[in-house]
PDB file of C-alpha atoms in Angstrom:
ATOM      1  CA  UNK A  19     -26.538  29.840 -23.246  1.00 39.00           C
ATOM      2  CA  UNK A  20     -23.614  28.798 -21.178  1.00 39.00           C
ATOM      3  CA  UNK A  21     -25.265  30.305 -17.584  1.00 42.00           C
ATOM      4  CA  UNK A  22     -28.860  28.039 -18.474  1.00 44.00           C
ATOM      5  CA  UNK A  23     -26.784  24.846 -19.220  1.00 44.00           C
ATOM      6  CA  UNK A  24     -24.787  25.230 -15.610  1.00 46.00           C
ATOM      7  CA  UNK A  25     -21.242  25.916 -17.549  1.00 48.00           C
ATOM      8  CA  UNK A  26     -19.125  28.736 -16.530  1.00 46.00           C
ATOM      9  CA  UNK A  27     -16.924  31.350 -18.656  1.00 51.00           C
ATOM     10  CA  UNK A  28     -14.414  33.522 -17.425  1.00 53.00           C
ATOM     11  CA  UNK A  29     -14.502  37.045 -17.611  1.00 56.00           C
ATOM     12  CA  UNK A  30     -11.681  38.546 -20.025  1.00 57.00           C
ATOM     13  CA  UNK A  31      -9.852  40.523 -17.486  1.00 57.00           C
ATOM     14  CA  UNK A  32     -10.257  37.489 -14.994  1.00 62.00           C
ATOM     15  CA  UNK A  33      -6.530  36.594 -13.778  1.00 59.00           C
ATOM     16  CA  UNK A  34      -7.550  32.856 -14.225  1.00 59.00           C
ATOM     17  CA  UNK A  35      -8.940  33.409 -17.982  1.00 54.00           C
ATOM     18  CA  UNK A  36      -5.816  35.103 -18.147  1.00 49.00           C
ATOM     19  CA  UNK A  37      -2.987  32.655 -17.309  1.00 50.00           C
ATOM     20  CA  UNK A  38      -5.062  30.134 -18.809  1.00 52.00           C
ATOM     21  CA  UNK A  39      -5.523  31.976 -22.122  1.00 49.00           C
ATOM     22  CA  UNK A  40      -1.466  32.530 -22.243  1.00 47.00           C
ATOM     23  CA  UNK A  41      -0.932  29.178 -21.061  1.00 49.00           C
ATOM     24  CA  UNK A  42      -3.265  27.697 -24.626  1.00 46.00           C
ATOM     25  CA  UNK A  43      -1.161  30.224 -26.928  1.00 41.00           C
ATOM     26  CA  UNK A  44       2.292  29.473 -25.551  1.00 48.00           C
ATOM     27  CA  UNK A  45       1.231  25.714 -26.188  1.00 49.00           C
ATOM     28  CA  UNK A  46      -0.240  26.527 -29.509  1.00 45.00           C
ATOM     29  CA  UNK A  47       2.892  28.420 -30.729  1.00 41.00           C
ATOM     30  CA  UNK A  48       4.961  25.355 -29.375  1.00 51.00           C
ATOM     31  CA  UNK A  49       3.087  23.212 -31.284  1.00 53.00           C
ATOM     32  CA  UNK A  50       3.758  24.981 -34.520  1.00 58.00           C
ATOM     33  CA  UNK A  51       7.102  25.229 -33.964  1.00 81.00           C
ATOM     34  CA  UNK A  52       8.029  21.143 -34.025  1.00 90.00           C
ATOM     35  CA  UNK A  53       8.146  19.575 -36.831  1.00 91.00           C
ATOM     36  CA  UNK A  54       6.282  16.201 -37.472  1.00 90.00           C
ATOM     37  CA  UNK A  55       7.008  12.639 -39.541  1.00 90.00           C
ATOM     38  CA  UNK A  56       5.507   9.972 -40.066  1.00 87.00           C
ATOM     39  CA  UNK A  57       7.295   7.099 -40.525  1.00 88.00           C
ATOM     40  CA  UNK A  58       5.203   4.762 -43.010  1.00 89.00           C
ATOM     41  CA  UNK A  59       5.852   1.261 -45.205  1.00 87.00           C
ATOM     42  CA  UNK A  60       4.262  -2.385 -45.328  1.00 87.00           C
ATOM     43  CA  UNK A  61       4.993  -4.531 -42.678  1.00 82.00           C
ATOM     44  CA  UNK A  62       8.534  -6.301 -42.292  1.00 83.00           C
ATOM     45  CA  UNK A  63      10.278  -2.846 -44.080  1.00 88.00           C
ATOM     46  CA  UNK A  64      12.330  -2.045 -40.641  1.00 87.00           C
ATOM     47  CA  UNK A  65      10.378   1.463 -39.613  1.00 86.00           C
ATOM     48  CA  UNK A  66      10.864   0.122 -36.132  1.00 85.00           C
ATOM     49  CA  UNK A  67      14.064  -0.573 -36.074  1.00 88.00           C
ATOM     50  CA  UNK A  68      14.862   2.427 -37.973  1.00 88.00           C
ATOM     51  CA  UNK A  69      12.740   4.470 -34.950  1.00 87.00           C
ATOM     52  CA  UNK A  70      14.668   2.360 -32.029  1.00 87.00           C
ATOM     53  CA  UNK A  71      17.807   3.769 -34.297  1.00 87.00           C
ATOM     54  CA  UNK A  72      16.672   7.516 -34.019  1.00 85.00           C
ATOM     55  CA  UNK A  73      16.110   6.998 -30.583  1.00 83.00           C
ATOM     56  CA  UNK A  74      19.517   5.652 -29.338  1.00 84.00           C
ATOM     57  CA  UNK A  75      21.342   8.584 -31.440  1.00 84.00           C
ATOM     58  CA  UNK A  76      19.150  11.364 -30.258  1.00 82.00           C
ATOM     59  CA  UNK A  77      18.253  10.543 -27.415  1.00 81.00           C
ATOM     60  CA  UNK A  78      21.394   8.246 -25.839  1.00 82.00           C
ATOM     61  CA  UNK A  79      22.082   4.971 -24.991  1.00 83.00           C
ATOM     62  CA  UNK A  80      18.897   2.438 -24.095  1.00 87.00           C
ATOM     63  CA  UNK A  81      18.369   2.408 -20.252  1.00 90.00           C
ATOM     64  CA  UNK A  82      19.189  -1.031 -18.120  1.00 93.00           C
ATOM     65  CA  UNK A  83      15.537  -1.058 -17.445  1.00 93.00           C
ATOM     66  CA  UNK A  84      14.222  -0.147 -20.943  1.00 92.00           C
ATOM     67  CA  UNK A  85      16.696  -3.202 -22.640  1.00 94.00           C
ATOM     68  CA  UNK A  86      15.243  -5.456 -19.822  1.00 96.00           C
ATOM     69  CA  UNK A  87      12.005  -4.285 -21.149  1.00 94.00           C
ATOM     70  CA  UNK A  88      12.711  -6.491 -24.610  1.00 95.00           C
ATOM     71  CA  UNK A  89      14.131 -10.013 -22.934  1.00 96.00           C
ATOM     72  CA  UNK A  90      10.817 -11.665 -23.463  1.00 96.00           C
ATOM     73  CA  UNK A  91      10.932 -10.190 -26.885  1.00 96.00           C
ATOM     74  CA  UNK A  92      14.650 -12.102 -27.446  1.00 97.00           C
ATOM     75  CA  UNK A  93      13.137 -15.531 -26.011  1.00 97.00           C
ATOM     76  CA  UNK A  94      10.327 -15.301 -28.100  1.00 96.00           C
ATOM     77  CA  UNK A  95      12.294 -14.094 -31.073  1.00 96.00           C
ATOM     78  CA  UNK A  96      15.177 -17.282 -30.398  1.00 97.00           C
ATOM     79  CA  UNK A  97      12.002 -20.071 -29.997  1.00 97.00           C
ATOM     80  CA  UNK A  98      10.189 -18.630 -32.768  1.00 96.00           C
ATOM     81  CA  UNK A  99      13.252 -18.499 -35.292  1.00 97.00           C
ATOM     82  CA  UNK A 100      14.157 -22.139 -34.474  1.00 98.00           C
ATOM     83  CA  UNK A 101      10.779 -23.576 -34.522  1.00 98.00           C
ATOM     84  CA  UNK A 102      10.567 -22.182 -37.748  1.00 97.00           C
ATOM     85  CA  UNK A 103      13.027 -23.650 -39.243  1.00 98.00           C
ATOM     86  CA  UNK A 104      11.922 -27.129 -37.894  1.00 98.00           C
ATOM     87  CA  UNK A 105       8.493 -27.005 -39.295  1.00 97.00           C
ATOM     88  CA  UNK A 106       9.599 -25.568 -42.893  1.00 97.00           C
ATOM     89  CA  UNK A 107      12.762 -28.169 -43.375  1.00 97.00           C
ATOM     90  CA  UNK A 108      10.155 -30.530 -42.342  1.00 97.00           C
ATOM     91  CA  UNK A 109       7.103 -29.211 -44.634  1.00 96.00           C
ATOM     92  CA  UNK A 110       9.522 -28.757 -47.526  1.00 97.00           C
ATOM     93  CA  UNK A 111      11.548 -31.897 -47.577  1.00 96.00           C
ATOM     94  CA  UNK A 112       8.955 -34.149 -47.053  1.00 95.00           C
ATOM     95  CA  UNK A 113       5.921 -32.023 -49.284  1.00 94.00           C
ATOM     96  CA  UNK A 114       8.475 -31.683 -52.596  1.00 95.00           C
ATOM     97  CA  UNK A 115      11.194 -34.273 -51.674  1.00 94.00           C
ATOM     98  CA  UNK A 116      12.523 -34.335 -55.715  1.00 95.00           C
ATOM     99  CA  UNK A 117      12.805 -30.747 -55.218  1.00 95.00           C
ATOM    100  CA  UNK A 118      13.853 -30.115 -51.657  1.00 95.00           C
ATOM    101  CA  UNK A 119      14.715 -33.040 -50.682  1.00 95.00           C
ATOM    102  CA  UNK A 120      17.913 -31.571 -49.621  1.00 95.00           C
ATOM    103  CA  UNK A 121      16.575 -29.999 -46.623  1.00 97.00           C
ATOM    104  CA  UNK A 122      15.651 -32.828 -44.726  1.00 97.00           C
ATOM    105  CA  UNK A 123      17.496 -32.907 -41.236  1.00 97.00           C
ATOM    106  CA  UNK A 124      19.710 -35.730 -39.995  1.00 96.00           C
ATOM    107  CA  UNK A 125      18.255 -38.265 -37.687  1.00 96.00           C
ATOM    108  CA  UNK A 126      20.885 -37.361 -35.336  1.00 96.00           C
ATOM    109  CA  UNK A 127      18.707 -34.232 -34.237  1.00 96.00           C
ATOM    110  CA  UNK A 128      15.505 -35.993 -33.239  1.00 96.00           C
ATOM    111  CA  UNK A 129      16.028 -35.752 -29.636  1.00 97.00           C
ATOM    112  CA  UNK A 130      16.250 -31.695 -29.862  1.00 97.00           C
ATOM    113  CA  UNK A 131      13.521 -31.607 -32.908  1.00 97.00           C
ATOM    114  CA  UNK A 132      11.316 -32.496 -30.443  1.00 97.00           C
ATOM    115  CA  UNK A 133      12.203 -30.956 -27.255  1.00 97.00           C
ATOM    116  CA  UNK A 134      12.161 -27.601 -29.114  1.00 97.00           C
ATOM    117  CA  UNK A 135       8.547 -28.009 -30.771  1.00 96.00           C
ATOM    118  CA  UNK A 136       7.391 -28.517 -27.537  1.00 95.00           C
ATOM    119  CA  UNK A 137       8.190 -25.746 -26.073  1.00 96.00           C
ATOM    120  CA  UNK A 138       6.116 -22.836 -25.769  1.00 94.00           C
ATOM    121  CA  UNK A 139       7.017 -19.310 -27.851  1.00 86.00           C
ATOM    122  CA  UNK A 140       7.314 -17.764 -24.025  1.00 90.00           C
ATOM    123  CA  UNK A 141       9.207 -19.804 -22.528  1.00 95.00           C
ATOM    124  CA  UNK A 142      12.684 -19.054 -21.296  1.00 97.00           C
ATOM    125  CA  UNK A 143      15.914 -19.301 -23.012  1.00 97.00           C
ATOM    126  CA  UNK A 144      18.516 -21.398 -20.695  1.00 97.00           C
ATOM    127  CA  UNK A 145      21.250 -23.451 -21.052  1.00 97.00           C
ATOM    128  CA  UNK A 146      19.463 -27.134 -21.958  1.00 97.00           C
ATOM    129  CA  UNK A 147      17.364 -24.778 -24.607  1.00 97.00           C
ATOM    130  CA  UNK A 148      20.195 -22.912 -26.243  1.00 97.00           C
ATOM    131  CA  UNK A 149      22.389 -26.815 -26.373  1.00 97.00           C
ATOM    132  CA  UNK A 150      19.511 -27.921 -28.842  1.00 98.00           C
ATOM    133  CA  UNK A 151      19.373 -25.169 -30.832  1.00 98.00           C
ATOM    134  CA  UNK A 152      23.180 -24.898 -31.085  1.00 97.00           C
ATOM    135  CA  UNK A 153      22.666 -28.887 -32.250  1.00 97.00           C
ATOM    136  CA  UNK A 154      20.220 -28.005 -34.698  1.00 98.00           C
ATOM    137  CA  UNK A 155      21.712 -24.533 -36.293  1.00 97.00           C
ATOM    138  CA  UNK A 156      24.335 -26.639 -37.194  1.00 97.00           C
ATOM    139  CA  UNK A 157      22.641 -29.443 -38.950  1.00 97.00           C
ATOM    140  CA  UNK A 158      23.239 -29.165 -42.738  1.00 97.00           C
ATOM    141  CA  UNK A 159      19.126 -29.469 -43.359  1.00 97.00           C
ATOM    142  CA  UNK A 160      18.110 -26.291 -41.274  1.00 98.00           C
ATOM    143  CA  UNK A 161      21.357 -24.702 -42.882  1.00 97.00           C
ATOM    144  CA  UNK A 162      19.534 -25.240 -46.529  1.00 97.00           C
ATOM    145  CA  UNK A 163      16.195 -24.412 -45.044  1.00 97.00           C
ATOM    146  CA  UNK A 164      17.504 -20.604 -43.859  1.00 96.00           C
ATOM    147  CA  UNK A 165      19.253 -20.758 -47.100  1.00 93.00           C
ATOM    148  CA  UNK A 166      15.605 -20.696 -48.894  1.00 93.00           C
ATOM    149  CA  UNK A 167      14.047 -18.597 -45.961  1.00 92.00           C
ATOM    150  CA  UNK A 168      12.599 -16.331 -48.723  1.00 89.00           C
ATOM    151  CA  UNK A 169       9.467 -19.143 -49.231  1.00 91.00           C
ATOM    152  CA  UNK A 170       8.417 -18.495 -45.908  1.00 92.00           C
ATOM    153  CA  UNK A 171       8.065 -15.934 -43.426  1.00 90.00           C
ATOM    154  CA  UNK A 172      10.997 -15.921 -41.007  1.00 93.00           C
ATOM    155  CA  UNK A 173      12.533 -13.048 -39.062  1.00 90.00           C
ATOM    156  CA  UNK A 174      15.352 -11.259 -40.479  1.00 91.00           C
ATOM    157  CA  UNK A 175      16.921 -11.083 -37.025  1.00 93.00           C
ATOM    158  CA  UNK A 176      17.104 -15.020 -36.931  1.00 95.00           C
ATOM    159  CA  UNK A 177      20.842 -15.684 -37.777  1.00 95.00           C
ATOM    160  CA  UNK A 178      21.575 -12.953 -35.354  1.00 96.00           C
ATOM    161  CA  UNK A 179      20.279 -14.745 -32.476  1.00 97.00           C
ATOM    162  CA  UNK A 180      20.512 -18.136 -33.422  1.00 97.00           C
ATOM    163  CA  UNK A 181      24.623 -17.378 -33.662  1.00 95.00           C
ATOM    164  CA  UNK A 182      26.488 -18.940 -30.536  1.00 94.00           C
ATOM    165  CA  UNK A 183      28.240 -15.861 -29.551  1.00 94.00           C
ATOM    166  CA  UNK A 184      24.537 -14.583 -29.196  1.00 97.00           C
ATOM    167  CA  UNK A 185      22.921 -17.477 -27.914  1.00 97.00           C
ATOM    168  CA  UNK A 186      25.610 -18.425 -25.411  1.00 95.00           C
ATOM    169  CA  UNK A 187      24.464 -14.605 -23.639  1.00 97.00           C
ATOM    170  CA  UNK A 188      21.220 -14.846 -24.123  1.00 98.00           C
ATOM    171  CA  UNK A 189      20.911 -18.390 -21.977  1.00 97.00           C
ATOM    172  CA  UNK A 190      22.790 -16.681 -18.936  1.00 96.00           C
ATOM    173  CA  UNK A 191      20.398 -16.329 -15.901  1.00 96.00           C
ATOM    174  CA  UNK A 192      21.478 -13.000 -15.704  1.00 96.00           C
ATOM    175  CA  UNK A 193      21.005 -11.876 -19.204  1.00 97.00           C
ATOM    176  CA  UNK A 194      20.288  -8.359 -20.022  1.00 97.00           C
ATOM    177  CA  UNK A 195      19.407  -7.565 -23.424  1.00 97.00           C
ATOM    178  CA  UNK A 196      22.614  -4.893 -24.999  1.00 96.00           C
ATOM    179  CA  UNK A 197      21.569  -2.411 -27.476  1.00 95.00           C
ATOM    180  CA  UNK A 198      21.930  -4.907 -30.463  1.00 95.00           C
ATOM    181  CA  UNK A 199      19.510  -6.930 -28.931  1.00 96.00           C
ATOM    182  CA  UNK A 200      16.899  -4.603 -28.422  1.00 94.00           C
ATOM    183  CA  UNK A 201      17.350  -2.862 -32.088  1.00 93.00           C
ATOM    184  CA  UNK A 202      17.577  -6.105 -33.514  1.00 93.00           C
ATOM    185  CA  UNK A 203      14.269  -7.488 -31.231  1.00 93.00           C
ATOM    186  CA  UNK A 204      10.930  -8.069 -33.781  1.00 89.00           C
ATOM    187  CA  UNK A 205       8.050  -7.437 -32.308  1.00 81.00           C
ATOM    188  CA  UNK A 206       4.770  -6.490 -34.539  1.00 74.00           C
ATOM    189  CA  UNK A 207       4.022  -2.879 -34.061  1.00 66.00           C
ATOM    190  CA  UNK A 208       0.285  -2.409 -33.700  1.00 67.00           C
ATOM    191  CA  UNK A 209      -0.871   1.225 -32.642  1.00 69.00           C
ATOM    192  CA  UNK A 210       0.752   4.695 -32.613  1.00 79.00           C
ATOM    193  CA  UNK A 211       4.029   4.615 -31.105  1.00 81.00           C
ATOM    194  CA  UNK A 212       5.826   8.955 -30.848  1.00 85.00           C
ATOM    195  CA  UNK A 213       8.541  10.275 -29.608  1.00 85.00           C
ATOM    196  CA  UNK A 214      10.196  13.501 -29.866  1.00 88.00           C
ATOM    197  CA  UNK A 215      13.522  14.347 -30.815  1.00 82.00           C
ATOM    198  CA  UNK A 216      16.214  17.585 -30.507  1.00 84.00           C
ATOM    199  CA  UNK A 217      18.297  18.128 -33.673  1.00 82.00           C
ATOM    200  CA  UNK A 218      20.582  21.339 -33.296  1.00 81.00           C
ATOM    201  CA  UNK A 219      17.662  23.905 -32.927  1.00 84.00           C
ATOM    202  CA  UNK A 220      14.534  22.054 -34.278  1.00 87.00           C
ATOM    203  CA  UNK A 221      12.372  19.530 -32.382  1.00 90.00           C
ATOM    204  CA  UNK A 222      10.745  17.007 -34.246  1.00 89.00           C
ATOM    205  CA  UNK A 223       7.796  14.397 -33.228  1.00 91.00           C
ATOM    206  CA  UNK A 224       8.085  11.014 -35.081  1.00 88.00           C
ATOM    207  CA  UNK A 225       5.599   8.864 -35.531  1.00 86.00           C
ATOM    208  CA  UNK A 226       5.754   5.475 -35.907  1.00 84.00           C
ATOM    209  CA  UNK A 227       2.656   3.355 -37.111  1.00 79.00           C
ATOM    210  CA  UNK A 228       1.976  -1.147 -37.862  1.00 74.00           C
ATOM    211  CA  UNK A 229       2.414  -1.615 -41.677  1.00 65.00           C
ATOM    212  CA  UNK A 230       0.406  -4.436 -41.684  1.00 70.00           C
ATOM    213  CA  UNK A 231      -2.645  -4.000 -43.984  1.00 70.00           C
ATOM    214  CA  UNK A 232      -5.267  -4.255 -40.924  1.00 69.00           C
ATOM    215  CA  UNK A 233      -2.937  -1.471 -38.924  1.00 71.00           C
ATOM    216  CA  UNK A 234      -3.234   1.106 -42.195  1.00 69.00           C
ATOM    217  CA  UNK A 235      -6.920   2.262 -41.324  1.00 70.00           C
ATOM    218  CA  UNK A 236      -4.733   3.877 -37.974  1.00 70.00           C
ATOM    219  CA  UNK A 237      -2.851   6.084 -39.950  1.00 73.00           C
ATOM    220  CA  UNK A 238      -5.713   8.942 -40.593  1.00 71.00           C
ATOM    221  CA  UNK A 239      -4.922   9.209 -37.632  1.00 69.00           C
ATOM    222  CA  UNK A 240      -1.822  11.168 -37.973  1.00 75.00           C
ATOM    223  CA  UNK A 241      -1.741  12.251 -40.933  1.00 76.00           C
ATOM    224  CA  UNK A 242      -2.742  15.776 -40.366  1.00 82.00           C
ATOM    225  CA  UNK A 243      -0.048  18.980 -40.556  1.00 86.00           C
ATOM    226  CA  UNK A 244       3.022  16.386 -41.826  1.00 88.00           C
ATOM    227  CA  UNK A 245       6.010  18.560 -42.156  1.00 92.00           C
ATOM    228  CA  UNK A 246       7.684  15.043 -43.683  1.00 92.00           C
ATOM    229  CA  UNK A 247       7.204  11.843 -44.731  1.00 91.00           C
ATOM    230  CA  UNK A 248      10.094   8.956 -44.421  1.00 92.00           C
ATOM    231  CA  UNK A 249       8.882   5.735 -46.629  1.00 94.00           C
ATOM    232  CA  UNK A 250      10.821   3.060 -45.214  1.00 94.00           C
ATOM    233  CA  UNK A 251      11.251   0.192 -48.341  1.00 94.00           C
ATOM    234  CA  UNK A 252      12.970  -3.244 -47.358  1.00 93.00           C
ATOM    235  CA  UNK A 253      15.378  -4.038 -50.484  1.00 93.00           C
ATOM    236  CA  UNK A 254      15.569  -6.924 -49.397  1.00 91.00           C
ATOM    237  CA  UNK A 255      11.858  -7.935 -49.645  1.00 90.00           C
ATOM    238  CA  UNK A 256      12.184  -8.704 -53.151  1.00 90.00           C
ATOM    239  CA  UNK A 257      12.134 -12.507 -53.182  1.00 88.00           C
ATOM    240  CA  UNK A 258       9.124 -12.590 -50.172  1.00 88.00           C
ATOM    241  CA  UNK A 259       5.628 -12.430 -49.571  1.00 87.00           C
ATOM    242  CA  UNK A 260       3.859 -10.515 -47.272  1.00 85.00           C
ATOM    243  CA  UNK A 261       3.365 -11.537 -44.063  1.00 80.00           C
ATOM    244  CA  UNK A 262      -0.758 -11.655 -43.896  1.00 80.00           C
ATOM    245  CA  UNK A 263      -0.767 -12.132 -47.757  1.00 83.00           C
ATOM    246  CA  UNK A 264       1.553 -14.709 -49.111  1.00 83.00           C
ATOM    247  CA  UNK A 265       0.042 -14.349 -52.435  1.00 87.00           C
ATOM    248  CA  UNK A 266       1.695 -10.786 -52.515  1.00 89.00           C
ATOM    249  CA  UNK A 267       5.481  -9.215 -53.354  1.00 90.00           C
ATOM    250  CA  UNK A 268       6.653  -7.251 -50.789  1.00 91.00           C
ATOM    251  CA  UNK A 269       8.356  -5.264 -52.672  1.00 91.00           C
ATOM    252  CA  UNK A 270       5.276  -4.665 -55.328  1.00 93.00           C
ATOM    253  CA  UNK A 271       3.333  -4.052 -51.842  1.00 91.00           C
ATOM    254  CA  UNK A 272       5.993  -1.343 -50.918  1.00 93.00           C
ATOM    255  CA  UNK A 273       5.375   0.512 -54.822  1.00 92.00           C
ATOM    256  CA  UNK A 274       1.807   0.266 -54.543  1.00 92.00           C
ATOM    257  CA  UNK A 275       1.429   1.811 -51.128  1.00 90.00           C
ATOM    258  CA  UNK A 276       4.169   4.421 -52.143  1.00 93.00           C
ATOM    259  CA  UNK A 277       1.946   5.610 -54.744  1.00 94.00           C
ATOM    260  CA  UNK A 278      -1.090   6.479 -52.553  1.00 90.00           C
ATOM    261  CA  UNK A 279       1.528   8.134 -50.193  1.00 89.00           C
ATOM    262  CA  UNK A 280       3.051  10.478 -52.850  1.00 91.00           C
ATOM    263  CA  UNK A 281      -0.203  10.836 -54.629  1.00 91.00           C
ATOM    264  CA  UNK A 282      -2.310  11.428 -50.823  1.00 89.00           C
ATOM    265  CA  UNK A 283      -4.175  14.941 -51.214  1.00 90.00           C
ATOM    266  CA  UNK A 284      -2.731  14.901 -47.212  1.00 89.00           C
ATOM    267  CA  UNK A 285       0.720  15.675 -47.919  1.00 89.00           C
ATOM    268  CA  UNK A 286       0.948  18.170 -51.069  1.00 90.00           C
ATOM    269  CA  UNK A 287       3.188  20.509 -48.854  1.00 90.00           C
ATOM    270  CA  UNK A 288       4.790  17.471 -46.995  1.00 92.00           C
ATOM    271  CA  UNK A 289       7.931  16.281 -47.586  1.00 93.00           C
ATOM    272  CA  UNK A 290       8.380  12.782 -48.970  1.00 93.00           C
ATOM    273  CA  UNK A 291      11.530  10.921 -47.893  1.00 93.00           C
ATOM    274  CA  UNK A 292      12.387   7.412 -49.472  1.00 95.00           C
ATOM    275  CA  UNK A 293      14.250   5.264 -47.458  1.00 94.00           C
ATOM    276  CA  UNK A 294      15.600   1.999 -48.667  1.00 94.00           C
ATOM    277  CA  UNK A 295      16.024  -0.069 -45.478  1.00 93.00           C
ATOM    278  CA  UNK A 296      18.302  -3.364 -45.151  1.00 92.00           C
ATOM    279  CA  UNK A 297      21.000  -2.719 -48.040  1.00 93.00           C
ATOM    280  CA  UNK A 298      23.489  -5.406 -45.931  1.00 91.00           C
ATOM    281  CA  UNK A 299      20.927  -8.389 -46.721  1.00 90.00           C
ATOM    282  CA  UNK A 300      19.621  -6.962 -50.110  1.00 92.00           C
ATOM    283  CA  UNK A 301      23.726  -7.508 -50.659  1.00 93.00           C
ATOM    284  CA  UNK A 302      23.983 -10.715 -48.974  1.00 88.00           C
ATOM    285  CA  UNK A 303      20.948 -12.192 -51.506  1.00 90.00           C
ATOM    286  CA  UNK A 304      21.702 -10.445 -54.595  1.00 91.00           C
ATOM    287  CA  UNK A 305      24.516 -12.413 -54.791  1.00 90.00           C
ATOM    288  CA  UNK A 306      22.700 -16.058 -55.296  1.00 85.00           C
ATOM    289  CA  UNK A 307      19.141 -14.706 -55.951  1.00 86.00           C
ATOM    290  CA  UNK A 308      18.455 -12.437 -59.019  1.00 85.00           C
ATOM    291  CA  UNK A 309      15.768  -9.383 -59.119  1.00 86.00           C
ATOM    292  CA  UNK A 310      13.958 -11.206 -61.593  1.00 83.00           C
ATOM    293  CA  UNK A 311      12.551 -13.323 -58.560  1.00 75.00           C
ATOM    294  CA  UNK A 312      10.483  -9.834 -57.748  1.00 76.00           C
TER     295      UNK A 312
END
């Protein structure tokens, strides 16, 4: 069959059969020897950050060139945070003033309300930029509009790099993104990001998939001979909506898809690890907003 459609085989005993053959088994039995997890949730649990995490403790500290990798990432996160801000204290106040009337910002910071809504979510951080923001951060309206960030979708990085200890680096010509930046840095994940990992003796492959609703049909993909599932779960969702739904919980969102996990007919012999992600701002919120607001 192979000889009338022009293909060739190789005889048994041929030396290239032979070191090819050996070659496929040594690969095979390598294969079956690491151990492979998913990492799965809705979108805005942390799986990302929790995989840039893994990274820098298994596999070192985050190259020059890799962190330089994620300053567009930090401009984009800094614009996007602040314009965000402006356009919700500014929908809110003025929508439901009996109600949030309270978030309205001072006249004093119409000369930087508008120089930062027109700039684009690219653009470069630097030293005029970061004054403005600095202005505006500190204006009691956007305070009280980040206070009531859970009725609209805003990073949870956005204090971080709004702070002037942060900003203050970031607007240096020379910045260079440090490891807090780049774990810190939100950036959608779309795709199939891996990476392998050495723990003592066993090597593992982690996967890390988007847990936005249009990136779930991707995870088929990967879901075949799982040693382990990790479930990453943002406690601190409970008070938000998701992202490309604001009509959902996120937290109800992370039970719901939990359920097809455990119940998935692909992982009877996997391992299923629940991991509740963001504790420090599920603590932070507890304190003013109650669980009933799930």
């Amino acid at each position: 069959f192979f000889a009338r459609m022009g293909g060739t085989c190789g005889k048994p005993n041929d030396p290239t059969t032979v070191v090819v053959n050996a070659n496929l088994k040594d690969e095979k039995l390598k294969e079956g020897k690491i151990k492979k997890l998913l990492l799965l949730g809705a979108g805005g649990s942390g799986k990302s950050t929790f995989f840039k995490q893994l990274k820098r403790i298994h596999l070192g500290s985050i190259s020059e060139k890799e962190r330089l990798q994620f300053r567009d990432i930090v401009y984009n996160n800094v614009i996007e945070g602040i314009q965000t801000l402006i356009d919700k204290s500014q929908e809110l106040s003025e929508g439901a003033p009996e109600r949030f009337g309270h978030l309205e910002m001072s006249p004093d910071v119409r000369e930087s309300i508008q120089h930062i809504e027109c700039l684009s979510s690219d653009e470069t951080v630097n030293d005029v930029i970061a004054e403005h923001i600095r202005f505006l951060w500190k204006d009691k309206g956007i305070q009280e509009t980040f206070a009531n960030r859970s009725l609209f979708q805003l990073q949870d990085s956005a204090a971080y790099f709004l702070a002037d200890e942060n900003l203050n680096r970031i607007a240096s010509p020379a910045y260079v993104p440090i490891e807090e930046d780049v774990i810190r840095a939100r950036v959608r994940t779309t795709g199939i990001v891996e990476q392998e990992f050495q723990f003592e003796k066993d090597t593992f492959r982690i996967f890390d998939v988007g847990g936005q609703r249009n990136e779930r049909k991707k995870w088929i993909h990967c879901f075949e001979k799982v040693t382990g599932v990790i479930f990453v779960v943002s406690l601190s969702g409970y008070d938000q909506t998701l992202f490309e739904d604001e009509t959902t919980n996120r937290l109800h969102e992370s039970l719901e898809l939990f359920k097809e996990q455990v119940n998935s007919p692909w992982f009877v012999e996997s391992a299923m690890i629940l991991f509740l992600n963001k504790m420090d701002l599920f603590k932070e919120k507890i304190i003013k907003t109650p669980l009933t607001h799930c």
